[in-house]
Short mmCIF file of C-alpha atoms in Angstrom, two decimals:
data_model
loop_
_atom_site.label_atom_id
_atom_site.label_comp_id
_atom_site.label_asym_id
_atom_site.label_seq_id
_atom_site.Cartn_x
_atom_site.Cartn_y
_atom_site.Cartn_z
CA UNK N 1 -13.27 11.76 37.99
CA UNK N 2 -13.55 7.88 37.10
CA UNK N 3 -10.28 6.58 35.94
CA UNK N 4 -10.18 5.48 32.10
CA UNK N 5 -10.09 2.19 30.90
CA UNK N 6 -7.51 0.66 29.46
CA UNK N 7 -8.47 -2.55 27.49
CA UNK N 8 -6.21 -4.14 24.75
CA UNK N 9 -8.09 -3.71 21.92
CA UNK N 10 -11.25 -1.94 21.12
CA UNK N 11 -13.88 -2.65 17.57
CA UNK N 12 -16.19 -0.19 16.64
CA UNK N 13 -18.03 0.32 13.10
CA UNK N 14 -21.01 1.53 11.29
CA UNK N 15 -21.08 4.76 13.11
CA UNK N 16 -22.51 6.70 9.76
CA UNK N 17 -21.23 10.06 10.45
CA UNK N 18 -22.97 12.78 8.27
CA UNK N 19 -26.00 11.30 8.72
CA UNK N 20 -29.20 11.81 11.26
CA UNK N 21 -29.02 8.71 12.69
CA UNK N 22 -25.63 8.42 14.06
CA UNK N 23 -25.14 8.85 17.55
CA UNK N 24 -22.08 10.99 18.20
CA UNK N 25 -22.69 12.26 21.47
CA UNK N 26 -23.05 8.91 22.98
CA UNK N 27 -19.79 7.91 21.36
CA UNK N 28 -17.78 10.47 22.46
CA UNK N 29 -18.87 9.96 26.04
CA UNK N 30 -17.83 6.04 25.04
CA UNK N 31 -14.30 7.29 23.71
CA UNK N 32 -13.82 9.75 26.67
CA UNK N 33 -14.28 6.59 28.65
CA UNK N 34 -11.80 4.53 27.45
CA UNK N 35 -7.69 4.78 26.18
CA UNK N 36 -6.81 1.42 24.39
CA UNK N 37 -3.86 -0.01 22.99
CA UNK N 38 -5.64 -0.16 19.72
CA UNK N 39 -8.65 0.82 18.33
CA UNK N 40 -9.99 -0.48 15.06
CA UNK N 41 -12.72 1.29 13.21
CA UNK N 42 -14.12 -1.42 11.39
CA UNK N 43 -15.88 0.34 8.67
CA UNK N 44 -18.76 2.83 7.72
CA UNK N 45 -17.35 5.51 10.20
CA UNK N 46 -17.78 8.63 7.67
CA UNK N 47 -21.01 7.81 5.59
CA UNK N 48 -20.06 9.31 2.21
CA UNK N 49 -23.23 7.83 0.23
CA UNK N 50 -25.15 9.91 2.70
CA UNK N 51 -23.13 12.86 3.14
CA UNK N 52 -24.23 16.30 2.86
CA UNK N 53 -22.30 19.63 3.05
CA UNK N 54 -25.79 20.99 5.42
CA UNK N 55 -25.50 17.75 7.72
CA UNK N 56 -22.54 17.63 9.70
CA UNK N 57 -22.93 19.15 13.74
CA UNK N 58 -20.51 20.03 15.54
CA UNK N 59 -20.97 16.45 17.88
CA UNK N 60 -20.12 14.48 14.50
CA UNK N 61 -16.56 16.97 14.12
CA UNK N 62 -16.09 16.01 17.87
CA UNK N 63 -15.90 12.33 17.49
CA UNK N 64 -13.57 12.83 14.74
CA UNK N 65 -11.58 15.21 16.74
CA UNK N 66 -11.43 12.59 19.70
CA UNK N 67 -10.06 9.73 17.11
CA UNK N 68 -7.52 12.02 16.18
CA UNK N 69 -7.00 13.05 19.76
CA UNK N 70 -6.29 9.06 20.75
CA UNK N 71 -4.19 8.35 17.92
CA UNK N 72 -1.68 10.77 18.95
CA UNK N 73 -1.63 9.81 22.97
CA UNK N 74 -0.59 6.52 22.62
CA UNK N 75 -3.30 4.60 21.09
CA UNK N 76 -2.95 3.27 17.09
CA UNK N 77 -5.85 3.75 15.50
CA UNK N 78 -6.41 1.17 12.81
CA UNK N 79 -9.35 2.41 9.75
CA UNK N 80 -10.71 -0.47 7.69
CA UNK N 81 -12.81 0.76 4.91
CA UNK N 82 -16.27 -0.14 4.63
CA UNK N 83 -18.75 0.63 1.79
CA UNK N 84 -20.32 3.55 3.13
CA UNK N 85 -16.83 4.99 3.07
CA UNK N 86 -15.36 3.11 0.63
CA UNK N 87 -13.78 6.76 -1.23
CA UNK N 88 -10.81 5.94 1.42
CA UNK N 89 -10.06 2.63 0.15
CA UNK N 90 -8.21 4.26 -2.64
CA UNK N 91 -5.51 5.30 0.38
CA UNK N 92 -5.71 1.85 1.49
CA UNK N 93 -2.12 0.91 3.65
CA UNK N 94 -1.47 4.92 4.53
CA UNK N 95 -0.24 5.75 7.26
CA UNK N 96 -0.33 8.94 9.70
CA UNK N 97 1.63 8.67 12.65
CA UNK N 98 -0.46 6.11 14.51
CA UNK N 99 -3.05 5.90 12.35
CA UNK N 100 -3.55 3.93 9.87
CA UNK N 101 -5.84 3.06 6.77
CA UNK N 102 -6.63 -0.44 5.56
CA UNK N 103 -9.19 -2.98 3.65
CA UNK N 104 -8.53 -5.55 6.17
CA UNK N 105 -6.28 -6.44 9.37
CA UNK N 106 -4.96 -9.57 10.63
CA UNK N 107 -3.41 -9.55 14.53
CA UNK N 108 -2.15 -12.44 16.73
CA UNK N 109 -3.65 -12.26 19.92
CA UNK N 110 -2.31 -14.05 22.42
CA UNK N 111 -1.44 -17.25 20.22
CA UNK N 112 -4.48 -16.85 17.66
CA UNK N 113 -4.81 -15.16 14.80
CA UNK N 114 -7.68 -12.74 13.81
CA UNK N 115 -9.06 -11.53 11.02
CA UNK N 116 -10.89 -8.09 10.90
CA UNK N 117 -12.39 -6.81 7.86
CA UNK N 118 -15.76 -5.02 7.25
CA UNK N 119 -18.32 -6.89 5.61
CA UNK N 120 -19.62 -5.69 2.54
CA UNK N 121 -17.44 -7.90 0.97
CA UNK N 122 -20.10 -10.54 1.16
CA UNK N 123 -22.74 -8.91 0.43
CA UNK N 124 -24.11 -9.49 -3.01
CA UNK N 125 -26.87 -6.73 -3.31
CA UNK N 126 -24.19 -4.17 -2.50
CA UNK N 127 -22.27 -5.45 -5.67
CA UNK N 128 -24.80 -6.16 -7.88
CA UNK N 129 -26.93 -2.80 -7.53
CA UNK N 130 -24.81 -0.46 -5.72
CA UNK N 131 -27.82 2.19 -6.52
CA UNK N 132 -30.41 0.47 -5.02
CA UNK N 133 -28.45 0.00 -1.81
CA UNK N 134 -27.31 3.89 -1.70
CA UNK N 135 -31.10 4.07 -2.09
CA UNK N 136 -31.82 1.94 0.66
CA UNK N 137 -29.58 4.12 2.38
CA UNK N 138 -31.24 7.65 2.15
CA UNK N 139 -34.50 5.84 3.19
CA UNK N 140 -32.79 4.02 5.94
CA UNK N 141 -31.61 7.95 6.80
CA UNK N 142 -35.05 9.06 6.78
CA UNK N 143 -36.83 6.27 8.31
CA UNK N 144 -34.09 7.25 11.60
CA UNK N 145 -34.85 10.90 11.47
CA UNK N 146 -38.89 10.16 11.88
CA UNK N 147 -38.59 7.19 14.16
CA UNK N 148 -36.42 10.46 16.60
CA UNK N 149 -39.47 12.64 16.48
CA UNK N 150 -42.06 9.58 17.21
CA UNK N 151 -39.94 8.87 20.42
CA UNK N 152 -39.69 12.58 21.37
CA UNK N 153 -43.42 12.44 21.20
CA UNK N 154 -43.47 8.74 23.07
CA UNK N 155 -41.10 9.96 25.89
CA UNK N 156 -43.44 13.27 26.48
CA UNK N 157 -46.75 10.92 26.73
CA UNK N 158 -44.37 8.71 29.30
CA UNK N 159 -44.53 6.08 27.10
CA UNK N 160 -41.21 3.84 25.92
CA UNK N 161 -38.98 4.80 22.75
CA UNK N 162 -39.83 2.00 20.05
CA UNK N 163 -37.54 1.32 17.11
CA UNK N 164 -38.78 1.27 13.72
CA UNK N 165 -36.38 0.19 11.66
CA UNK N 166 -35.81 -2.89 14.29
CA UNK N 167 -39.32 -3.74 13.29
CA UNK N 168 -39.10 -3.31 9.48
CA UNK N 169 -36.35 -5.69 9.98
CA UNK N 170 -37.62 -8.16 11.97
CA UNK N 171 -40.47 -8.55 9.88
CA UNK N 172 -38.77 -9.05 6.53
CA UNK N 173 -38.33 -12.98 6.26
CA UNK N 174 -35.17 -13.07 4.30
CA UNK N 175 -33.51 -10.30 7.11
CA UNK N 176 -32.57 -13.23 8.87
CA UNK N 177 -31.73 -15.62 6.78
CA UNK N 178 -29.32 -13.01 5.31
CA UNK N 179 -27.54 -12.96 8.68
CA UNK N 180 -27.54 -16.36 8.87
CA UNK N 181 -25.57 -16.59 5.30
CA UNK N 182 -23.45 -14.06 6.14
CA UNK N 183 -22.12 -15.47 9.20
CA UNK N 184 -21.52 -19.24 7.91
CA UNK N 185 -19.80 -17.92 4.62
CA UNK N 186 -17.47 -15.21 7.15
CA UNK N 187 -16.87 -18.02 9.31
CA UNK N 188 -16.46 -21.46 7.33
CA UNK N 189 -13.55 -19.08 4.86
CA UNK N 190 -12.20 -17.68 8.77
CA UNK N 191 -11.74 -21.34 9.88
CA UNK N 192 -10.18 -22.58 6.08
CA UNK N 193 -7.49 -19.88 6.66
CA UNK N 194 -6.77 -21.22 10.01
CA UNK N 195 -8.28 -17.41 11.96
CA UNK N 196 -9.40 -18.14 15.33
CA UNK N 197 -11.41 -14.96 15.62
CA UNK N 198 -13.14 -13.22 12.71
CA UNK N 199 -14.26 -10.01 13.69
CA UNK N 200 -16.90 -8.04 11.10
CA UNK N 201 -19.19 -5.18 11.13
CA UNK N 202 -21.50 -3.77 8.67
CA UNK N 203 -25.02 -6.12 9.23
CA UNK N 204 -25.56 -3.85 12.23
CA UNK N 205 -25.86 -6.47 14.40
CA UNK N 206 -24.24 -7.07 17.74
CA UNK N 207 -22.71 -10.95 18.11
CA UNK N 208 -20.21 -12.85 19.59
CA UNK N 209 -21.08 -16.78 18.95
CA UNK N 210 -18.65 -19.90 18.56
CA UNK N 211 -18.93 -21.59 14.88
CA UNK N 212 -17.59 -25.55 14.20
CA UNK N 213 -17.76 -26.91 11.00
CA UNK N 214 -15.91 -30.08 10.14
CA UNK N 215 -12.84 -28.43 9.29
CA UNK N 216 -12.55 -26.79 12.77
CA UNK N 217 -13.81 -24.00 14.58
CA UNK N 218 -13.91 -20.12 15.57
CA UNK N 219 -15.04 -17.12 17.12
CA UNK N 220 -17.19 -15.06 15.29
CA UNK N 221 -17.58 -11.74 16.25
CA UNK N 222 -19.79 -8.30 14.91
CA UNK N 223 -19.20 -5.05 16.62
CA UNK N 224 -22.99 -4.02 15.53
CA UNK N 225 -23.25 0.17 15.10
CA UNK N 226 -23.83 3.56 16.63
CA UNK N 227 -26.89 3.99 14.73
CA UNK N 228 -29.29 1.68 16.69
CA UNK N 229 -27.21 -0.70 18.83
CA UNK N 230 -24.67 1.99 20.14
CA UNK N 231 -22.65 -1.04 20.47
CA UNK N 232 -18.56 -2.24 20.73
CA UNK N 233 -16.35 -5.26 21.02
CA UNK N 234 -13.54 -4.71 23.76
CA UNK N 235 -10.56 -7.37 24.19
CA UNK N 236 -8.78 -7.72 27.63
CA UNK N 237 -7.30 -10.39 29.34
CA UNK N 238 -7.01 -13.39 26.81
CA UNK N 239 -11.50 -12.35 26.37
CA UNK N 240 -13.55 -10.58 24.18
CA UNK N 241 -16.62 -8.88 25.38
CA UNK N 242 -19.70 -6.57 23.63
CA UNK N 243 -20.47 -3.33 25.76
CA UNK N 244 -23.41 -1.92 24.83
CA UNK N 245 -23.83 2.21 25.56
CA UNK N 246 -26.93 2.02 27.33
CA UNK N 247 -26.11 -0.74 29.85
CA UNK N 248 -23.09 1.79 30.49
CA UNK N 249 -25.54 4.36 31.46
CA UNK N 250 -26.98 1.68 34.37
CA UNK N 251 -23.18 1.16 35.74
CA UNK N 252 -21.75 4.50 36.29
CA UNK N 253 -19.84 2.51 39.29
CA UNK N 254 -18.43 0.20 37.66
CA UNK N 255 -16.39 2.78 35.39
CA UNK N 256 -19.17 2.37 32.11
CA UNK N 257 -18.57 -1.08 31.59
CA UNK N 258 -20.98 -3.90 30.97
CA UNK N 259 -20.55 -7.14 28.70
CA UNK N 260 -22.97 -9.52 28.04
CA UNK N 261 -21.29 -13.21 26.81
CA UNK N 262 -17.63 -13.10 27.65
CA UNK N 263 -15.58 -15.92 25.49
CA UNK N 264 -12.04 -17.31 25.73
#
C-alpha cells in the first residue's frame, strides 16, 4: 500500500457536489491519497443553486464522509464559502472540532502572509443578476451531463474525450479578458494589503503566476475545480505546487504526485 502524503497545506474548490458534473470518485481517490496539516475548501464544495433531492450518489456522500473523516484524524479542515454554497455563510466563523467555517482566511506561512478567499466576490454578474448566473448554472449542469455521453460514445469509436464547455469558453472573447480582470483586481488589492500569496478559486481555472505592480508584488494562485480540471494547490517545503488528477494517474510510482510550475 503506497504511503500517504503528508504536505502542509492542501486548496481545493469548486467541486459542485449535487450536481452531474462533479467528479467525486476521482476526489476521493485524491483525499485517500493524501493526510495534510490543513486542508482548505475554498468554496463551491456543496452546489446548493444546483441541488436536487434525486441527485446526490452515494460517491458525492463519500467525499463528504472522507472530509469529515480527515477533520477528525488530525487534519483541520478550513470551509470558505463560495456562491454556489453561499446558504453556509450565514454560519460563517463556526466551528466543529477541527473544522471550521469561514468567508475568508488569512495564514502566515513561513514569514508571508496569505490571503484565501473564494472569488465571487469580484465578480459583478454574480451580484448584479444572481438569476441569470443560477441560470447559467443549470445549463452549465446540462451542457456536463451531454458532453459525458458524447465521450462515452468517443471512447467506444477509440477516439479522444473532447471538452465542450472548454470550447464554449475559449471561444467567447470576453472569457478571457474576464480572467484577466479578475486576476489584476485579486492581486493589485493582495499586494495593497501587504499578502504575499493570494490564493482564489471559483473562475475554474488552474494558475499559479507571479504579479508586480508598482506597489510591489505577489503570488497569485487558483486551485481551478473538480468539474473539468480535477485540479489542487498543495504547499510543502517553503513551495506551492498545482497537482492535477490525471497526471496522478501517469505516476502511480511516485505516490500520485505531479506539479507543474513550482514557486518559492
Amino acid at each position: 500500500m503506497t504511503s500517504k502524503r503528508k504536505p502542509e497545506i492542501v486548496v481545493i474548490s469548486d467541486i459542485h457536489l449535487g450536481t452531474f458534473g462533479a467528479h467525486a470518485k476521482e476526489l476521493l481517490e485524491y483525499l485517500e491519497s493524501i493526510q495534510p496539516k490543513k486542508m482548505v475548501l475554498n468554496g463551491d464544495i456543496i452546489d446548493i443553486w444546483q441541488f436536487r433531492k434525486s441527485y446526490f450518489p452515494k460517491s458525492h456522500l463519500e467525499v463528504i464522509k472522507k472530509i469529515i473523516d480527515l477533520s477528525t484524524t488530525g487534519t483541520e479542515v478550513i470551509y470558505i464559502t463560495g456562491n454556489h454554497d453561499e446558504f453556509l455563510r450565514k454560519f460563517s466563523d463556526t466551528q466543529l472540532g477541527d473544522l471550521t467555517i469561514t468567508n475568508k482566511l488569512v495564514l502566515e506561512l513561513d514569514g508571508k502572509k496569505a490571503w484565501f478567499f473564494h472569488g465571487d466576490v469580484f465578480d459583478v454578474g454574480i451580484h448584479k443578476a444572481k438569476w441569470i448566473a443560477k441560470l447559467g448554472g443549470w445549463g452549465y449542469d446540462v451542457l456536463i451531463l451531454i458532453n459525458r455521453l458524447l465521450n462515452q460514445i468517443l471512447v467506444k469509436m477509440g477516439r479522444n474525450k473532447y471538452s465542450l464547455s472548454k470550447k464554449i469558453k475559449n471561444s467567447v472573447k470576453n472569457a478571457g479578458k474576464f480572467i484577466s480582470a479578475f486576476e489584476k483586481t485579486v492581486s493589485d488589492l493582495a499586494i495593497e494589503n501587504g499578502y504575499k500569496y493570494v490564493i482564489c478559486g471559483h473562475i475554474h481555472q488552474p494558475k499559479m503566476i507571479r504579479k508586480t505592480n508598482k506597489k510591489g508584488t505577489c503570488l497569485y494562485l487558483n486551485s481551478g475545480d473538480w468539474v473539468e480540471n480535477l485540479s489542487a494547490l498543495e504547499y510543502e517545503d517553503k513551495k506551492w505546487n498545482i497537482t492535477y488528477y490525471h497526471q496522478l494517474q501517469k505516476q502511480p510510482e511516485k505516490g500520485l504526485l505531479a506539479a507543474i510550475t513550482v514557486i518559492k
